[in-house]
């Protein structure tokens, strides 16, 4: 039987457990050491670098948006002091899970919080495409119109803005100051069934700011 190198074994079997000489404390051949370094790199010792691969701004994950507890949404809304921003297509759950959401948003605005709510344009092309992709047709547009009725009291209030966008929405976003709940969209599935990431801003070059900038870009092109 022909002998096989560490490299060939690694390629054949993916990422195995560390080789025998590492487990037994024996010396490594230089060529083998190079392969090991690639397959089992040592954790970075540079200060401030995350070692778990999650990034410094990712503080939590949820299997789907529906699994986020109601008290989490309420706490984030109540504790916001500077900025509340919502970017969705319909966002019906946002009001249905909290019948007093419009009143609470109005109160936050009266305290100086900037409130921006951006919904899909029910007459726009993006909503029509999304409805077809989810297999619900015109139902999405109807859900948006129903959702907007909850926020009519906010129209014209100082500090509150409600707009309609016609963009391909890859991600729903819910911002509360330096906390951002990011809800990526999987093709053909409702947003509630998709994963949700909880980001907390840690600097000006991370995920948080990338998403926040995309929110601003959509807001700038949305109509009132």
Short mmCIF file of C-alpha atoms in Angstrom, two decimals:
data_model
loop_
_atom_site.label_atom_id
_atom_site.label_comp_id
_atom_site.label_asym_id
_atom_site.label_seq_id
_atom_site.Cartn_x
_atom_site.Cartn_y
_atom_site.Cartn_z
CA UNK A 1 0.00 0.00 0.00
CA UNK A 2 1.45 3.36 -1.01
CA UNK A 3 2.10 5.93 1.70
CA UNK A 4 -0.05 9.08 1.64
CA UNK A 5 1.05 12.53 2.71
CA UNK A 6 -0.62 14.69 5.34
CA UNK A 7 -1.72 16.98 2.52
CA UNK A 8 -3.49 14.22 0.56
CA UNK A 9 -5.19 12.85 3.67
CA UNK A 10 -6.37 16.34 4.62
CA UNK A 11 -7.81 16.92 1.17
CA UNK A 12 -9.55 13.53 1.13
CA UNK A 13 -11.17 13.79 4.53
CA UNK A 14 -11.75 17.53 4.94
CA UNK A 15 -10.57 18.90 8.33
CA UNK A 16 -9.63 15.95 10.58
CA UNK A 17 -8.52 16.01 14.18
CA UNK A 18 -4.95 17.30 14.73
CA UNK A 19 -2.26 14.84 13.54
CA UNK A 20 -0.70 12.25 15.83
CA UNK A 21 2.57 14.05 16.47
CA UNK A 22 0.64 17.11 17.73
CA UNK A 23 -1.50 15.02 20.07
CA UNK A 24 1.51 13.12 21.41
CA UNK A 25 3.79 16.14 21.59
CA UNK A 26 6.33 14.89 19.02
CA UNK A 27 8.26 17.07 16.55
CA UNK A 28 6.70 18.05 13.25
CA UNK A 29 8.33 17.86 9.84
CA UNK A 30 8.57 21.40 8.32
CA UNK A 31 6.33 20.49 5.39
CA UNK A 32 3.74 19.01 7.72
CA UNK A 33 3.89 22.13 9.88
CA UNK A 34 2.94 24.30 6.91
CA UNK A 35 -0.12 22.14 6.23
CA UNK A 36 -1.08 22.23 9.90
CA UNK A 37 -0.83 25.99 10.01
CA UNK A 38 -3.31 26.21 7.14
CA UNK A 39 -5.75 23.65 8.54
CA UNK A 40 -5.48 24.56 12.24
CA UNK A 41 -4.34 28.20 12.45
CA UNK A 42 -3.39 29.57 15.82
CA UNK A 43 -5.80 32.15 17.27
CA UNK A 44 -4.85 35.75 16.52
CA UNK A 45 -2.92 37.41 19.34
CA UNK A 46 -3.51 40.93 18.05
CA UNK A 47 -5.36 42.99 20.66
CA UNK A 48 -8.96 43.82 19.85
CA UNK A 49 -9.32 41.12 17.20
CA UNK A 50 -12.25 38.74 17.75
CA UNK A 51 -11.25 35.10 18.07
CA UNK A 52 -14.66 33.54 17.66
CA UNK A 53 -15.28 34.68 14.08
CA UNK A 54 -18.46 36.53 15.03
CA UNK A 55 -17.16 40.07 14.83
CA UNK A 56 -17.18 42.58 17.63
CA UNK A 57 -20.59 44.06 16.72
CA UNK A 58 -22.63 40.85 16.56
CA UNK A 59 -24.06 40.42 20.04
CA UNK A 60 -26.91 38.00 19.37
CA UNK A 61 -28.69 35.85 16.80
CA UNK A 62 -32.22 34.49 16.49
CA UNK A 63 -33.35 31.52 14.43
CA UNK A 64 -36.09 33.71 12.96
CA UNK A 65 -37.62 37.11 13.59
CA UNK A 66 -40.73 35.57 15.09
CA UNK A 67 -38.62 34.15 17.94
CA UNK A 68 -37.63 37.61 19.23
CA UNK A 69 -39.60 38.13 22.42
CA UNK A 70 -42.08 41.00 22.61
CA UNK A 71 -40.38 42.46 25.68
CA UNK A 72 -37.13 42.81 23.68
CA UNK A 73 -38.85 44.99 21.09
CA UNK A 74 -40.55 47.06 23.81
CA UNK A 75 -37.36 47.58 25.81
CA UNK A 76 -35.41 48.74 22.76
CA UNK A 77 -38.14 51.20 21.82
CA UNK A 78 -38.51 52.62 25.33
CA UNK A 79 -34.77 53.00 25.86
CA UNK A 80 -33.99 54.78 22.58
CA UNK A 81 -32.78 58.34 23.17
CA UNK A 82 -31.62 59.55 19.76
CA UNK A 83 -32.72 57.42 16.81
CA UNK A 84 -35.44 54.95 15.88
CA UNK A 85 -35.46 53.69 12.31
CA UNK A 86 -37.58 50.97 10.69
CA UNK A 87 -37.09 49.71 7.12
CA UNK A 88 -39.56 47.02 6.02
CA UNK A 89 -42.03 46.08 3.34
CA UNK A 90 -45.16 45.78 5.50
CA UNK A 91 -43.98 45.37 9.10
CA UNK A 92 -47.47 44.35 10.20
CA UNK A 93 -46.08 42.48 13.22
CA UNK A 94 -44.54 45.72 14.51
CA UNK A 95 -47.95 47.17 15.28
CA UNK A 96 -49.90 43.96 15.83
CA UNK A 97 -47.53 42.85 18.60
CA UNK A 98 -47.76 46.29 20.22
CA UNK A 99 -51.08 48.08 19.70
CA UNK A 100 -49.65 51.22 21.35
CA UNK A 101 -46.63 51.48 19.05
CA UNK A 102 -47.77 54.72 17.40
CA UNK A 103 -48.34 56.37 20.78
CA UNK A 104 -44.98 55.17 22.05
CA UNK A 105 -43.20 56.43 18.94
CA UNK A 106 -44.92 59.78 19.34
CA UNK A 107 -43.73 59.96 22.93
CA UNK A 108 -40.17 59.15 21.93
CA UNK A 109 -40.29 61.86 19.25
CA UNK A 110 -41.57 64.37 21.82
CA UNK A 111 -38.47 63.54 23.88
CA UNK A 112 -36.23 64.45 20.95
CA UNK A 113 -35.78 61.03 19.32
CA UNK A 114 -35.68 61.08 15.52
CA UNK A 115 -38.24 58.55 14.25
CA UNK A 116 -38.08 57.29 10.66
CA UNK A 117 -40.44 54.61 9.36
CA UNK A 118 -39.94 53.40 5.78
CA UNK A 119 -42.45 50.96 4.24
CA UNK A 120 -42.69 49.41 0.82
CA UNK A 121 -44.70 51.36 -1.73
CA UNK A 122 -47.86 49.25 -2.21
CA UNK A 123 -48.10 50.54 -5.79
CA UNK A 124 -44.41 50.00 -6.54
CA UNK A 125 -42.66 47.39 -8.63
CA UNK A 126 -40.54 46.03 -5.77
CA UNK A 127 -43.60 45.08 -3.72
CA UNK A 128 -45.23 43.40 -6.73
CA UNK A 129 -42.08 41.33 -7.36
CA UNK A 130 -41.75 40.37 -3.71
CA UNK A 131 -45.41 39.30 -3.60
CA UNK A 132 -44.89 37.02 -6.59
CA UNK A 133 -41.71 35.55 -5.11
CA UNK A 134 -43.48 34.72 -1.86
CA UNK A 135 -46.44 33.29 -3.76
CA UNK A 136 -48.91 35.72 -2.16
CA UNK A 137 -49.53 38.03 -5.12
CA UNK A 138 -51.27 41.28 -4.19
CA UNK A 139 -51.57 40.28 -0.55
CA UNK A 140 -48.29 42.03 0.35
CA UNK A 141 -49.55 45.34 -1.01
CA UNK A 142 -52.75 44.91 0.99
CA UNK A 143 -50.74 44.18 4.14
CA UNK A 144 -48.75 47.38 3.64
CA UNK A 145 -51.90 49.46 3.30
CA UNK A 146 -53.29 47.87 6.45
CA UNK A 147 -50.04 48.46 8.32
CA UNK A 148 -49.94 52.14 7.37
CA UNK A 149 -53.27 52.76 9.08
CA UNK A 150 -51.60 52.23 12.46
CA UNK A 151 -49.20 55.12 11.84
CA UNK A 152 -51.59 57.77 10.54
CA UNK A 153 -51.47 59.61 13.90
CA UNK A 154 -47.74 60.18 13.35
CA UNK A 155 -48.16 62.02 10.05
CA UNK A 156 -47.28 65.65 10.54
CA UNK A 157 -45.83 65.14 14.01
CA UNK A 158 -42.51 66.86 14.65
CA UNK A 159 -39.63 64.40 14.69
CA UNK A 160 -41.58 61.64 12.94
CA UNK A 161 -41.20 60.68 9.30
CA UNK A 162 -43.12 58.06 7.33
CA UNK A 163 -42.04 57.26 3.77
CA UNK A 164 -42.62 54.66 1.06
CA UNK A 165 -39.75 53.02 -0.84
CA UNK A 166 -39.64 51.09 -4.11
CA UNK A 167 -36.34 49.26 -3.69
CA UNK A 168 -35.33 45.61 -3.69
CA UNK A 169 -35.22 44.98 0.04
CA UNK A 170 -32.53 42.45 0.95
CA UNK A 171 -32.83 43.13 4.65
CA UNK A 172 -35.41 44.56 7.04
CA UNK A 173 -33.87 46.81 9.67
CA UNK A 174 -34.92 48.03 13.09
CA UNK A 175 -32.61 50.60 14.62
CA UNK A 176 -32.69 51.86 18.19
CA UNK A 177 -29.72 54.18 18.79
CA UNK A 178 -26.64 51.93 18.65
CA UNK A 179 -28.66 48.71 18.54
CA UNK A 180 -29.68 47.35 15.16
CA UNK A 181 -31.82 44.28 14.48
CA UNK A 182 -31.05 43.01 10.98
CA UNK A 183 -33.52 40.61 9.34
CA UNK A 184 -32.05 39.22 6.07
CA UNK A 185 -34.53 38.08 3.43
CA UNK A 186 -34.34 34.56 2.02
CA UNK A 187 -35.85 34.31 -1.45
CA UNK A 188 -39.47 33.21 -1.47
CA UNK A 189 -39.88 33.24 2.32
CA UNK A 190 -41.66 35.76 4.54
CA UNK A 191 -39.33 37.95 6.60
CA UNK A 192 -40.72 36.53 9.85
CA UNK A 193 -39.31 33.10 8.96
CA UNK A 194 -35.80 34.42 8.27
CA UNK A 195 -32.89 34.74 10.74
CA UNK A 196 -32.32 37.93 12.71
CA UNK A 197 -28.99 39.40 13.84
CA UNK A 198 -28.57 41.80 16.75
CA UNK A 199 -25.75 44.27 16.12
CA UNK A 200 -24.40 46.82 18.57
CA UNK A 201 -22.28 49.63 17.15
CA UNK A 202 -18.63 49.37 18.18
CA UNK A 203 -16.96 51.74 15.71
CA UNK A 204 -17.42 53.61 12.46
CA UNK A 205 -16.22 50.94 10.03
CA UNK A 206 -18.21 47.88 11.06
CA UNK A 207 -21.35 46.07 10.01
CA UNK A 208 -23.57 48.49 11.90
CA UNK A 209 -22.53 51.52 9.90
CA UNK A 210 -22.71 49.61 6.60
CA UNK A 211 -26.35 48.75 7.29
CA UNK A 212 -27.11 52.22 8.65
CA UNK A 213 -25.74 53.80 5.47
CA UNK A 214 -27.93 51.55 3.33
CA UNK A 215 -30.94 52.61 5.41
CA UNK A 216 -30.08 56.27 4.77
CA UNK A 217 -29.72 55.60 1.03
CA UNK A 218 -33.17 54.00 0.80
CA UNK A 219 -34.68 56.76 2.96
CA UNK A 220 -33.25 59.44 0.69
CA UNK A 221 -34.99 58.01 -2.39
CA UNK A 222 -38.30 57.11 -0.68
CA UNK A 223 -41.36 59.26 -1.19
CA UNK A 224 -43.42 60.91 1.51
#
